[in-house]
């Protein structure tokens, strides 16, 4: 049985590592200055208030659009273009949060359709989590952007239909692919003699009820 995800304690006790930059998630003067300006305008003082200010900024200033160089999760591109898909929304939030001293991390998976019990799933979906008040808070800013009435819900909650595939950026499995660390892991990585190969991926699901188990 799957459940709605709400803020939860950290089981690892290693939150500070989620303050460091990744290759496409910079923590630098530009993002520190922008984050500080956003937070100051909202007069936010606690980490939870600061995160909400950054969350609202991203939702209010980015446009969900699959055009340009979207889908890589480049926070600098998102900041410049003011558009992208879920990867850009959450990458910008993570860079801003980390630049404000708030641990934040990226996750990718899929959203299972709620209106049917089996069939295909339309590609990946991603989201973020930030750490405040001793807990990880899930956020989905691209969904909040599309459904404004749910903006408060998506600050601290994910619906039960989420399946997480992986967490983090610059993922370095052992053995490491010849192409280097993986930006984020939404689809299989397949190489032959060190050369990346295109893999056709299709996600399907079958909902198991209590009667089936």
XYZ file of N, CA and C in Angstrom, residues 28-141:
342
model
N 26.935 29.614 -5.800
C 27.914 30.663 -6.079
C 27.345 32.036 -5.735
N 28.120 33.061 -6.039
C 27.718 34.421 -5.672
C 26.400 34.814 -6.313
N 26.212 34.437 -7.569
C 24.962 34.796 -8.245
C 23.751 34.236 -7.511
N 23.800 32.960 -7.168
C 22.647 32.337 -6.525
C 22.522 32.749 -5.062
N 23.640 32.991 -4.403
C 23.561 33.485 -3.024
C 22.891 34.860 -2.991
N 23.278 35.724 -3.927
C 22.704 37.070 -3.978
C 21.221 37.021 -4.294
N 20.846 36.202 -5.283
C 19.435 36.088 -5.653
C 18.620 35.512 -4.503
N 19.124 34.450 -3.875
C 18.399 33.841 -2.759
C 18.230 34.831 -1.609
N 19.284 35.561 -1.300
C 19.214 36.533 -0.206
C 18.193 37.621 -0.504
N 18.121 38.049 -1.759
C 17.161 39.083 -2.151
C 15.728 38.570 -2.023
N 15.491 37.349 -2.486
C 14.150 36.754 -2.396
C 13.718 36.632 -0.941
N 14.620 36.146 -0.107
C 14.317 35.936 1.311
C 14.082 37.264 2.022
N 14.887 38.274 1.693
C 14.745 39.581 2.333
C 13.402 40.224 1.992
N 12.977 40.088 0.744
C 11.698 40.682 0.334
C 10.523 40.059 1.077
N 10.653 38.798 1.446
C 9.588 38.123 2.194
C 9.772 38.256 3.709
N 10.878 38.846 4.117
C 11.207 38.981 5.534
C 11.157 37.620 6.236
N 11.650 36.615 5.530
C 11.669 35.254 6.071
C 12.840 35.100 7.032
N 12.612 34.419 8.142
C 13.672 34.237 9.133
C 14.015 32.764 9.356
N 13.036 31.896 9.494
C 13.319 30.475 9.697
C 13.636 29.812 8.362
N 14.285 28.650 8.426
C 14.590 27.924 7.190
C 13.316 27.524 6.453
N 12.270 27.212 7.188
C 11.006 26.845 6.550
C 10.414 28.037 5.799
N 10.458 29.207 6.404
C 9.963 30.410 5.737
C 10.829 30.761 4.528
N 12.132 30.604 4.665
C 13.032 30.894 3.552
C 12.763 29.952 2.381
N 12.596 28.671 2.693
C 12.324 27.697 1.635
C 11.014 28.011 0.931
N 10.005 28.450 1.677
C 8.725 28.793 1.050
C 8.881 30.007 0.137
N 9.686 30.962 0.547
C 9.933 32.124 -0.302
C 10.609 31.715 -1.608
N 11.580 30.818 -1.537
C 12.273 30.341 -2.739
C 11.343 29.498 -3.602
N 10.538 28.673 -2.979
C 9.537 27.850 -3.669
C 8.583 28.738 -4.468
N 8.053 29.765 -3.819
C 7.115 30.666 -4.489
C 7.794 31.434 -5.617
N 9.044 31.835 -5.400
C 9.762 32.557 -6.453
C 9.885 31.704 -7.705
N 10.301 30.455 -7.551
C 10.466 29.577 -8.712
C 9.126 29.353 -9.401
N 8.088 29.078 -8.633
C 6.769 28.839 -9.219
C 6.242 30.072 -9.940
N 6.479 31.241 -9.379
C 5.949 32.481 -9.955
C 6.745 32.971 -11.159
N 8.026 32.617 -11.241
C 8.888 33.216 -12.258
C 9.282 32.284 -13.394
N 9.055 30.994 -13.252
C 9.352 30.061 -14.338
C 8.063 29.666 -15.042
N 8.199 29.394 -16.330
C 7.074 28.939 -17.145
C 7.332 27.503 -17.566
N 6.346 26.642 -17.353
C 6.511 25.239 -17.752
C 6.411 25.157 -19.268
N 7.537 24.835 -19.917
C 7.579 24.763 -21.377
C 8.698 23.831 -21.797
N 8.361 22.882 -22.651
C 9.361 21.952 -23.170
C 9.916 22.511 -24.470
N 10.793 23.495 -24.311
C 11.432 24.139 -25.449
C 12.815 24.603 -25.031
N 13.656 24.902 -26.021
C 15.024 25.289 -25.706
C 15.796 24.112 -25.137
N 16.782 24.403 -24.328
C 17.622 23.354 -23.735
C 17.006 22.899 -22.419
N 15.827 22.319 -22.514
C 15.138 21.893 -21.300
C 15.472 20.433 -20.993
N 15.191 20.025 -19.774
C 15.310 18.625 -19.410
C 16.672 18.187 -18.912
N 17.632 19.104 -18.825
C 18.953 18.735 -18.311
C 19.101 19.045 -16.824
N 18.217 19.872 -16.295
C 18.341 20.243 -14.892
C 19.475 21.209 -14.636
N 19.665 22.152 -15.544
C 20.720 23.163 -15.422
C 20.127 24.388 -14.726
N 20.529 24.625 -13.495
C 19.953 25.722 -12.727
C 20.272 27.081 -13.340
N 21.449 27.229 -13.915
C 21.809 28.504 -14.539
C 20.935 28.769 -15.753
N 20.723 27.741 -16.572
C 19.819 27.885 -17.720
C 18.418 28.257 -17.247
N 17.931 27.588 -16.221
C 16.591 27.876 -15.712
C 16.483 29.317 -15.235
N 17.524 29.790 -14.584
C 17.528 31.159 -14.072
C 17.518 32.176 -15.210
N 18.203 31.851 -16.301
C 18.275 32.753 -17.452
C 17.033 32.674 -18.327
N 16.610 31.447 -18.666
C 15.515 31.247 -19.619
C 14.150 31.439 -18.979
N 14.071 31.259 -17.667
C 12.800 31.351 -16.945
C 11.760 30.367 -17.482
N 12.224 29.214 -17.950
C 11.308 28.189 -18.446
C 11.984 26.828 -18.361
N 11.197 25.781 -18.566
C 11.731 24.430 -18.557
C 10.681 23.446 -18.090
N 11.122 22.205 -17.882
C 10.201 21.209 -17.333
C 10.520 21.002 -15.851
N 10.093 19.889 -15.289
C 10.269 19.682 -13.852
C 11.735 19.726 -13.425
N 12.652 19.329 -14.312
C 14.067 19.335 -13.928
C 14.580 20.750 -13.705
N 14.171 21.676 -14.567
C 14.616 23.059 -14.396
C 13.999 23.692 -13.148
N 12.709 23.474 -12.936
C 12.051 24.041 -11.751
C 12.778 23.627 -10.470
N 13.042 22.346 -10.339
C 13.606 21.863 -9.077
C 15.110 22.090 -8.979
N 15.792 22.147 -10.100
C 17.223 22.463 -10.067
C 17.447 23.898 -9.610
N 16.630 24.820 -10.117
C 16.762 26.205 -9.676
C 16.464 26.315 -8.184
N 15.420 25.659 -7.736
C 15.091 25.690 -6.303
C 16.238 25.143 -5.459
N 16.822 24.033 -5.889
C 17.895 23.411 -5.109
C 19.115 24.324 -5.035
N 19.511 24.923 -6.155
C 20.656 25.839 -6.128
C 20.388 27.028 -5.217
N 19.174 27.568 -5.276
C 18.833 28.698 -4.411
C 18.815 28.277 -2.941
N 18.233 27.127 -2.653
C 18.161 26.668 -1.264
C 19.553 26.418 -0.697
N 20.371 25.691 -1.436
C 21.729 25.421 -0.960
C 22.510 26.717 -0.787
N 22.299 27.658 -1.687
C 23.005 28.936 -1.594
C 22.551 29.739 -0.382
N 21.357 29.429 0.123
C 20.847 30.077 1.334
C 21.163 29.268 2.587
N 21.940 28.191 2.438
C 22.321 27.375 3.580
C 21.296 26.331 3.977
N 20.362 26.021 3.074
C 19.328 25.022 3.342
C 19.637 23.768 2.533
N 19.897 22.629 3.171
C 20.146 21.404 2.408
C 18.949 21.065 1.522
N 19.233 20.657 0.288
C 18.166 20.304 -0.651
C 18.691 19.248 -1.605
N 17.793 18.397 -2.080
C 18.211 17.316 -2.971
C 17.144 17.023 -4.031
N 17.606 16.374 -5.079
C 16.816 16.100 -6.283
C 16.410 14.632 -6.300
N 15.213 14.346 -6.763
C 14.766 12.963 -6.932
C 13.970 12.854 -8.219
N 14.010 11.671 -8.816
C 13.295 11.449 -10.074
C 12.595 10.103 -10.009
N 11.457 10.026 -10.649
C 10.682 8.791 -10.671
C 9.543 8.915 -11.653
N 8.380 8.457 -11.254
C 7.210 8.505 -12.126
C 5.971 8.762 -11.287
N 4.977 9.336 -11.942
C 3.674 9.539 -11.319
C 2.697 8.548 -11.939
N 2.172 7.648 -11.132
C 1.263 6.616 -11.617
C -0.131 7.218 -11.805
N -0.741 7.061 -12.974
C -2.086 7.615 -13.198
C -3.083 7.106 -12.159
N -3.872 8.013 -11.627
C -4.821 7.644 -10.575
C -6.161 7.175 -11.127
N -6.397 7.422 -12.416
C -7.718 7.145 -12.981
C -7.823 5.789 -13.669
N -6.797 4.951 -13.552
C -6.864 3.603 -14.122
C -5.958 2.667 -13.328
N -6.138 1.380 -13.539
C -5.441 0.379 -12.733
C -4.262 -0.278 -13.432
N -4.063 0.009 -14.702
C -2.922 -0.552 -15.419
C -2.678 0.248 -16.685
N -1.526 -0.003 -17.295
C -1.216 0.661 -18.554
C 0.120 1.364 -18.526
N 0.325 2.264 -19.473
C 1.590 2.959 -19.609
C 1.688 4.187 -18.716
N 2.925 4.615 -18.507
C 3.230 5.823 -17.737
C 4.001 6.765 -18.650
N 3.580 8.016 -18.689
C 4.180 8.982 -19.609
C 5.497 9.532 -19.069
N 6.577 8.794 -19.247
C 7.902 9.297 -18.926
C 8.140 9.542 -17.444
N 9.241 10.246 -17.173
C 9.643 10.479 -15.789
C 9.023 11.754 -15.238
N 9.075 11.888 -13.936
C 8.746 13.138 -13.264
C 9.772 13.321 -12.152
N 10.091 14.552 -11.838
C 11.078 14.795 -10.779
C 10.541 15.800 -9.778
N 11.192 15.854 -8.634
C 10.781 16.725 -7.552
C 11.998 17.014 -6.676
N 11.786 17.678 -5.576
C 12.898 18.016 -4.680
C 12.460 17.833 -3.236
N 13.449 17.839 -2.355
C 13.219 17.854 -0.915
C 14.206 18.837 -0.291
N 13.785 19.526 0.741
C 14.700 20.388 1.490
C 14.612 20.023 2.968
N 15.656 20.379 3.714
C 15.743 19.991 5.122
C 15.529 21.208 6.013
N 14.546 21.116 6.893
C 14.265 22.190 7.853
C 13.535 21.602 9.050
N 13.783 22.168 10.206
C 13.115 21.758 11.446
C 13.256 20.257 11.710
N 14.420 19.706 11.343
C 14.705 18.311 11.627
C 14.040 17.311 10.710
N 13.495 17.776 9.582
C 12.801 16.880 8.666
C 13.096 17.244 7.215
N 12.925 16.248 6.344
C 12.944 16.483 4.903
C 11.523 16.816 4.444
N 11.412 17.929 3.717
C 10.117 18.398 3.225
C 10.051 18.183 1.713
N 9.131 17.332 1.232
C 8.995 17.146 -0.213
C 8.284 18.335 -0.854
N 8.734 18.714 -2.035
C 8.085 19.794 -2.785
C 7.972 19.391 -4.251
N 6.945 19.882 -4.895
C 6.782 19.693 -6.339
C 6.361 21.029 -6.937
N 7.348 21.792 -7.386
C 7.090 23.166 -7.803
C 6.500 23.226 -9.205
